[in-house]
Amino acid sequence: MTKKLDGKVAIVTGAASGMGKAIAELYAAEGAKVVAADFDADSLKVVVDGIKAADGTVSAVVTDMSKSEDIANMVDFAVKTYDTIDILVNNAGIMDNFKTVATADKDLWDRIMAVNLTGPFLAIHDAVKIMQGNPSGGVIVNNASIGGLGGSWGGAAYVASKHGLVGLTQNIAATLGMFSNIRANAIAPGGVNTNIAKTLTDIDPMGIKATGDPSNNPMGEPEDIAKLALFLGSDDSKFINGTTVTADGGVTA
């Protein structure tokens, strides 16, 4: 049976854990040649070894998405290793402890923007130059958040970064998607069972209060998001462009 991503080359950022790990594993299982990128070299090696053990094709590149030189190296590595890039999944992201505009400082703002918005922009900027040379173009999948759809699912910096990522996705679709055969869509997950909660160490009480009571909200699994990323990265979604797909179990409804 033909696999959905046979022969495709895909970069997946934040691939060492959580949603990125699940996406990298599923993409490889569906025939993609995966470039798995993450700043955590040890965890990344475990993921890559697991994919190889399952007969997947994968290469690792240690990448800090806040560093432009790392991002340029990631794209160059993909092309040197597999000759092209067909799919870019911007999954890497960090949270901001729900800091409000009153309690966030510029260092926090700069760090969140660097990883969540500037990093994806730079990766797309470099990757689309390769995709434009492909007969079939290319696909961008940006992992945003329901924080990019409203104001209360994160702190000021996080929410602004994810709104920006949704807007960037739409702009790509309206320009390169309309006139250069490169599709771009975003995913807006709600609560997903990953290790990102461990990074929440100094939560702003006002910021978390604005989210309401999340204790009864549905919780997704990384594999749920991976299946959506597979759909958006494959030809099954070839007429979907510039859309943000919410995957939150109905929370925002």
mmCIF file of C-alpha atoms in Angstrom:
data_model
loop_
_atom_site.group_PDB
_atom_site.id
_atom_site.type_symbol
_atom_site.label_atom_id
_atom_site.label_comp_id
_atom_site.label_asym_id
_atom_site.label_seq_id
_atom_site.Cartn_x
_atom_site.Cartn_y
_atom_site.Cartn_z
ATOM 1 C CA MET A 1 0.000 0.000 0.000
ATOM 2 C CA THR A 2 1.330 3.430 -0.937
ATOM 3 C CA LYS A 3 2.337 5.520 2.036
ATOM 4 C CA LYS A 4 1.079 9.096 2.290
ATOM 5 C CA LEU A 5 4.528 10.719 2.293
ATOM 6 C CA ASP A 6 6.516 8.342 0.087
ATOM 7 C CA GLY A 7 9.606 10.090 -1.262
ATOM 8 C CA LYS A 8 8.976 13.360 0.591
ATOM 9 C CA VAL A 9 11.648 15.129 2.615
ATOM 10 C CA ALA A 10 10.344 16.690 5.809
ATOM 11 C CA ILE A 11 11.958 18.853 8.480
ATOM 12 C CA VAL A 12 10.310 18.573 11.894
ATOM 13 C CA THR A 13 11.450 21.002 14.602
ATOM 14 C CA GLY A 14 11.086 20.283 18.292
ATOM 15 C CA ALA A 15 11.314 16.602 17.389
ATOM 16 C CA ALA A 16 12.899 15.336 20.607
ATOM 17 C CA SER A 17 9.669 15.096 22.593
ATOM 18 C CA GLY A 18 5.918 15.573 22.668
ATOM 19 C CA MET A 19 4.101 16.527 19.500
ATOM 20 C CA GLY A 20 7.298 16.906 17.481
ATOM 21 C CA LYS A 21 8.409 13.384 18.372
ATOM 22 C CA ALA A 22 5.010 11.971 17.400
ATOM 23 C CA ILE A 23 5.039 13.896 14.106
ATOM 24 C CA ALA A 24 8.560 12.766 13.217
ATOM 25 C CA GLU A 25 7.687 9.143 13.988
ATOM 26 C CA LEU A 26 4.451 9.188 11.995
ATOM 27 C CA TYR A 27 6.008 10.994 9.030
ATOM 28 C CA ALA A 28 8.785 8.403 8.882
ATOM 29 C CA ALA A 29 6.268 5.578 9.162
ATOM 30 C CA GLU A 30 4.404 7.108 6.212
ATOM 31 C CA GLY A 31 7.506 7.077 4.030
ATOM 32 C CA ALA A 32 9.046 10.514 4.555
ATOM 33 C CA LYS A 33 12.757 11.116 4.853
ATOM 34 C CA VAL A 34 12.742 13.039 8.117
ATOM 35 C CA VAL A 35 15.179 15.664 9.313
ATOM 36 C CA ALA A 36 14.560 15.714 13.073
ATOM 37 C CA ALA A 37 15.670 18.964 14.684
ATOM 38 C CA ASP A 38 15.876 19.896 18.354
ATOM 39 C CA PHE A 39 18.252 21.605 20.785
ATOM 40 C CA ASP A 40 18.217 18.578 23.138
ATOM 41 C CA ALA A 41 20.819 16.330 21.513
ATOM 42 C CA ASP A 42 20.439 13.408 23.921
ATOM 43 C CA SER A 43 16.653 13.169 23.646
ATOM 44 C CA LEU A 44 16.857 13.702 19.903
ATOM 45 C CA LYS A 45 19.193 10.726 19.567
ATOM 46 C CA VAL A 46 16.701 8.502 21.384
ATOM 47 C CA VAL A 47 13.928 9.526 18.980
ATOM 48 C CA VAL A 48 16.115 9.044 15.912
ATOM 49 C CA ASP A 49 17.318 5.630 17.109
ATOM 50 C CA GLY A 50 13.688 4.590 17.617
ATOM 51 C CA ILE A 51 12.687 5.677 14.121
ATOM 52 C CA LYS A 52 15.634 3.847 12.589
ATOM 53 C CA ALA A 53 14.765 0.726 14.585
ATOM 54 C CA ALA A 54 11.315 0.870 12.984
ATOM 55 C CA ASP A 55 12.973 1.018 9.533
ATOM 56 C CA GLY A 56 12.281 4.717 9.058
ATOM 57 C CA THR A 57 14.599 7.110 7.252
ATOM 58 C CA VAL A 58 15.734 9.908 9.556
ATOM 59 C CA SER A 59 18.686 12.175 10.282
ATOM 60 C CA ALA A 60 19.230 14.369 13.318
ATOM 61 C CA VAL A 61 20.426 17.951 13.377
ATOM 62 C CA VAL A 62 20.862 19.741 16.705
ATOM 63 C CA THR A 63 19.094 23.084 16.324
ATOM 64 C CA ASP A 64 18.307 25.979 18.638
ATOM 65 C CA MET A 65 15.377 27.759 16.991
ATOM 66 C CA SER A 66 16.381 31.029 18.645
ATOM 67 C CA LYS A 67 19.654 31.088 16.672
ATOM 68 C CA SER A 68 19.598 32.125 13.020
ATOM 69 C CA GLU A 69 22.828 30.287 12.274
ATOM 70 C CA ASP A 70 21.357 27.024 13.607
ATOM 71 C CA ILE A 71 18.268 27.447 11.446
ATOM 72 C CA ALA A 72 20.317 28.102 8.314
ATOM 73 C CA ASN A 73 22.420 25.029 9.116
ATOM 74 C CA MET A 74 19.258 22.929 9.589
ATOM 75 C CA VAL A 75 17.966 23.818 6.126
ATOM 76 C CA ASP A 76 21.379 23.327 4.527
ATOM 77 C CA PHE A 77 21.728 19.961 6.276
ATOM 78 C CA ALA A 78 18.363 18.794 4.897
ATOM 79 C CA VAL A 79 19.318 19.711 1.340
ATOM 80 C CA LYS A 80 22.809 18.210 1.585
ATOM 81 C CA THR A 81 21.433 15.004 3.088
ATOM 82 C CA TYR A 82 18.288 14.448 0.999
ATOM 83 C CA ASP A 83 18.661 16.908 -1.934
ATOM 84 C CA THR A 84 15.486 18.903 -1.302
ATOM 85 C CA ILE A 85 12.770 19.918 1.176
ATOM 86 C CA ASP A 86 9.101 19.126 0.560
ATOM 87 C CA ILE A 87 7.578 19.718 4.002
ATOM 88 C CA LEU A 88 8.553 21.977 6.891
ATOM 89 C CA VAL A 89 6.836 21.416 10.222
ATOM 90 C CA ASN A 90 7.489 24.304 12.609
ATOM 91 C CA ASN A 91 6.610 22.568 15.845
ATOM 92 C CA ALA A 92 9.200 23.870 18.331
ATOM 93 C CA GLY A 93 7.780 26.305 20.844
ATOM 94 C CA ILE A 94 8.077 27.522 24.430
ATOM 95 C CA MET A 95 5.652 28.994 26.952
ATOM 96 C CA ASP A 96 5.912 32.109 29.118
ATOM 97 C CA ASN A 97 4.472 31.157 32.526
ATOM 98 C CA PHE A 98 1.258 33.038 31.656
ATOM 99 C CA LYS A 99 2.970 36.358 32.379
ATOM 100 C CA THR A 100 0.692 39.321 31.725
ATOM 101 C CA VAL A 101 1.824 42.440 29.904
ATOM 102 C CA ALA A 102 2.381 43.950 33.363
ATOM 103 C CA THR A 103 4.669 41.169 34.623
ATOM 104 C CA ALA A 104 6.495 40.068 31.462
ATOM 105 C CA ASP A 105 9.837 41.727 30.835
ATOM 106 C CA LYS A 106 11.654 42.380 27.587
ATOM 107 C CA ASP A 107 13.996 39.407 28.010
ATOM 108 C CA LEU A 108 11.027 37.055 28.287
ATOM 109 C CA TRP A 109 9.304 38.735 25.330
ATOM 110 C CA ASP A 110 12.422 38.453 23.175
ATOM 111 C CA ARG A 111 12.984 34.789 24.084
ATOM 112 C CA ILE A 112 9.383 33.766 23.325
ATOM 113 C CA MET A 113 9.319 35.673 20.050
ATOM 114 C CA ALA A 114 12.682 34.265 18.986
ATOM 115 C CA VAL A 115 11.591 30.632 19.309
ATOM 116 C CA ASN A 116 7.866 30.853 18.550
ATOM 117 C CA LEU A 117 7.783 33.358 15.695
ATOM 118 C CA THR A 118 11.167 34.575 14.423
ATOM 119 C CA GLY A 119 12.533 31.015 14.289
ATOM 120 C CA PRO A 120 9.662 29.712 12.150
ATOM 121 C CA PHE A 121 9.908 32.797 9.922
ATOM 122 C CA LEU A 122 13.610 32.199 9.285
ATOM 123 C CA ALA A 123 13.084 28.476 8.650
ATOM 124 C CA ILE A 124 10.290 29.217 6.181
ATOM 125 C CA HIS A 125 12.320 31.995 4.550
ATOM 126 C CA ASP A 126 15.131 29.543 3.784
ATOM 127 C CA ALA A 127 13.007 26.463 3.060
ATOM 128 C CA VAL A 128 10.661 28.061 0.517
ATOM 129 C CA LYS A 129 13.619 28.957 -1.668
ATOM 130 C CA ILE A 130 14.223 25.215 -2.012
ATOM 131 C CA MET A 131 10.526 24.378 -2.354
ATOM 132 C CA GLN A 132 10.067 26.848 -5.201
ATOM 133 C CA GLY A 133 12.431 24.692 -7.250
ATOM 134 C CA ASN A 134 10.364 21.552 -6.694
ATOM 135 C CA PRO A 135 7.909 20.533 -9.443
ATOM 136 C CA SER A 136 5.321 19.841 -6.729
ATOM 137 C CA GLY A 137 6.136 22.920 -4.637
ATOM 138 C CA GLY A 138 6.067 22.413 -0.890
ATOM 139 C CA VAL A 139 4.062 22.458 2.316
ATOM 140 C CA ILE A 140 4.449 24.461 5.521
ATOM 141 C CA VAL A 141 2.748 23.198 8.692
ATOM 142 C CA ASN A 142 2.976 25.603 11.627
ATOM 143 C CA ASN A 143 2.071 24.322 15.080
ATOM 144 C CA ALA A 144 0.386 27.346 16.615
ATOM 145 C CA SER A 145 -1.993 27.040 19.580
ATOM 146 C CA ILE A 146 -5.466 28.022 20.649
ATOM 147 C CA GLY A 147 -3.401 30.829 22.188
ATOM 148 C CA GLY A 148 -3.204 32.173 18.626
ATOM 149 C CA LEU A 149 -7.000 32.347 18.411
ATOM 150 C CA GLY A 150 -7.860 34.199 21.616
ATOM 151 C CA GLY A 151 -6.329 36.168 24.434
ATOM 152 C CA SER A 152 -6.486 33.938 27.496
ATOM 153 C CA TRP A 153 -4.636 30.711 26.618
ATOM 154 C CA GLY A 154 -1.179 31.881 27.555
ATOM 155 C CA GLY A 155 0.738 34.933 28.652
ATOM 156 C CA ALA A 156 1.091 38.163 26.693
ATOM 157 C CA ALA A 157 4.244 37.125 24.825
ATOM 158 C CA TYR A 158 3.069 33.592 24.072
ATOM 159 C CA VAL A 159 -0.333 34.716 22.823
ATOM 160 C CA ALA A 160 1.208 37.450 20.667
ATOM 161 C CA SER A 161 3.730 35.009 19.186
ATOM 162 C CA LYS A 162 1.060 32.477 18.286
ATOM 163 C CA HIS A 163 -1.241 35.132 16.800
ATOM 164 C CA GLY A 164 1.752 36.189 14.731
ATOM 165 C CA LEU A 165 2.350 32.615 13.578
ATOM 166 C CA VAL A 166 -1.274 32.296 12.464
ATOM 167 C CA GLY A 167 -0.972 35.576 10.551
ATOM 168 C CA LEU A 168 2.292 34.475 8.965
ATOM 169 C CA THR A 169 0.606 31.253 7.845
ATOM 170 C CA GLN A 170 -2.192 33.188 6.182
ATOM 171 C CA ASN A 171 0.228 35.545 4.448
ATOM 172 C CA ILE A 172 2.212 32.640 2.993
ATOM 173 C CA ALA A 173 -0.994 31.089 1.689
ATOM 174 C CA ALA A 174 -2.156 34.353 0.141
ATOM 175 C CA THR A 175 1.154 34.933 -1.640
ATOM 176 C CA LEU A 176 3.282 31.830 -2.186
ATOM 177 C CA GLY A 177 0.237 29.596 -1.947
ATOM 178 C CA MET A 178 -1.706 31.482 -4.575
ATOM 179 C CA PHE A 179 1.178 32.126 -6.948
ATOM 180 C CA SER A 180 4.042 29.747 -6.152
ATOM 181 C CA ASN A 181 2.586 26.308 -5.318
ATOM 182 C CA ILE A 182 3.520 26.381 -1.631
ATOM 183 C CA ARG A 183 0.735 25.633 0.822
ATOM 184 C CA ALA A 184 0.758 26.785 4.436
ATOM 185 C CA ASN A 185 -1.602 25.764 7.207
ATOM 186 C CA ALA A 186 -1.491 25.903 10.988
ATOM 187 C CA ILE A 187 -2.621 23.673 13.807
ATOM 188 C CA ALA A 188 -4.096 25.160 16.982
ATOM 189 C CA PRO A 189 -3.864 22.504 19.697
ATOM 190 C CA GLY A 190 -5.529 22.872 23.049
ATOM 191 C CA GLY A 191 -4.255 20.910 26.009
ATOM 192 C CA VAL A 192 -1.966 18.088 24.903
ATOM 193 C CA ASN A 193 -0.243 15.565 27.148
ATOM 194 C CA THR A 194 3.389 16.626 26.683
ATOM 195 C CA ASN A 195 6.261 17.603 28.949
ATOM 196 C CA ILE A 196 5.879 21.334 28.266
ATOM 197 C CA ALA A 197 4.013 21.751 31.562
ATOM 198 C CA LYS A 198 7.304 21.032 33.351
ATOM 199 C CA THR A 199 8.617 24.344 32.010
ATOM 200 C CA LEU A 200 5.918 26.275 33.887
ATOM 201 C CA THR A 201 7.817 27.176 37.029
ATOM 202 C CA ASP A 202 6.759 30.722 37.939
ATOM 203 C CA ILE A 203 3.137 31.069 36.840
ATOM 204 C CA ASP A 204 1.522 34.484 36.990
ATOM 205 C CA PRO A 205 -1.718 34.045 39.022
ATOM 206 C CA MET A 206 -3.618 36.648 37.000
ATOM 207 C CA GLY A 207 -2.537 35.092 33.722
ATOM 208 C CA ILE A 208 -3.591 31.585 34.726
ATOM 209 C CA LYS A 209 -6.858 32.888 36.195
ATOM 210 C CA ALA A 210 -7.816 34.234 32.776
ATOM 211 C CA THR A 211 -7.818 30.705 31.355
ATOM 212 C CA GLY A 212 -10.739 29.775 33.591
ATOM 213 C CA ASP A 213 -10.850 26.307 35.153
ATOM 214 C CA PRO A 214 -9.013 23.936 32.798
ATOM 215 C CA SER A 215 -9.413 20.904 35.061
ATOM 216 C CA ASN A 216 -12.387 19.525 33.113
ATOM 217 C CA ASN A 217 -11.032 20.345 29.649
ATOM 218 C CA PRO A 218 -10.292 17.461 27.279
ATOM 219 C CA MET A 219 -6.629 16.494 27.045
ATOM 220 C CA GLY A 220 -5.249 15.305 23.728
ATOM 221 C CA GLU A 221 -2.314 13.045 23.033
ATOM 222 C CA PRO A 222 0.686 13.949 20.840
ATOM 223 C CA GLU A 223 -0.438 11.322 18.340
ATOM 224 C CA ASP A 224 -3.710 13.204 17.833
ATOM 225 C CA ILE A 225 -1.784 16.240 16.628
ATOM 226 C CA ALA A 226 0.610 14.092 14.579
ATOM 227 C CA LYS A 227 -2.289 12.632 12.602
ATOM 228 C CA LEU A 228 -3.503 16.139 11.802
ATOM 229 C CA ALA A 229 0.024 17.191 10.794
ATOM 230 C CA LEU A 230 0.166 14.164 8.497
ATOM 231 C CA PHE A 231 -3.085 15.177 6.823
ATOM 232 C CA LEU A 232 -1.924 18.766 6.343
ATOM 233 C CA GLY A 233 1.485 17.666 5.081
ATOM 234 C CA SER A 234 0.098 15.178 2.558
ATOM 235 C CA ASP A 235 -1.769 15.498 -0.727
ATOM 236 C CA ASP A 236 -4.977 14.613 1.134
ATOM 237 C CA SER A 237 -5.159 18.333 1.997
ATOM 238 C CA LYS A 238 -3.989 19.684 -1.363
ATOM 239 C CA PHE A 239 -6.892 22.171 -1.603
ATOM 240 C CA ILE A 240 -6.505 23.419 1.986
ATOM 241 C CA ASN A 241 -4.379 26.539 2.218
ATOM 242 C CA GLY A 242 -4.174 29.326 4.781
ATOM 243 C CA THR A 243 -6.326 27.544 7.347
ATOM 244 C CA THR A 244 -5.801 27.125 11.074
ATOM 245 C CA VAL A 245 -7.267 23.826 12.255
ATOM 246 C CA THR A 246 -8.309 23.761 15.883
ATOM 247 C CA ALA A 247 -7.621 20.517 17.751
ATOM 248 C CA ASP A 248 -8.779 21.056 21.312
ATOM 249 C CA GLY A 249 -11.599 18.609 21.975
ATOM 250 C CA GLY A 250 -14.144 21.433 21.753
ATOM 251 C CA VAL A 251 -12.718 23.846 24.339
ATOM 252 C CA THR A 252 -12.867 26.914 22.121
ATOM 253 C CA ALA A 253 -16.371 25.993 20.981
#
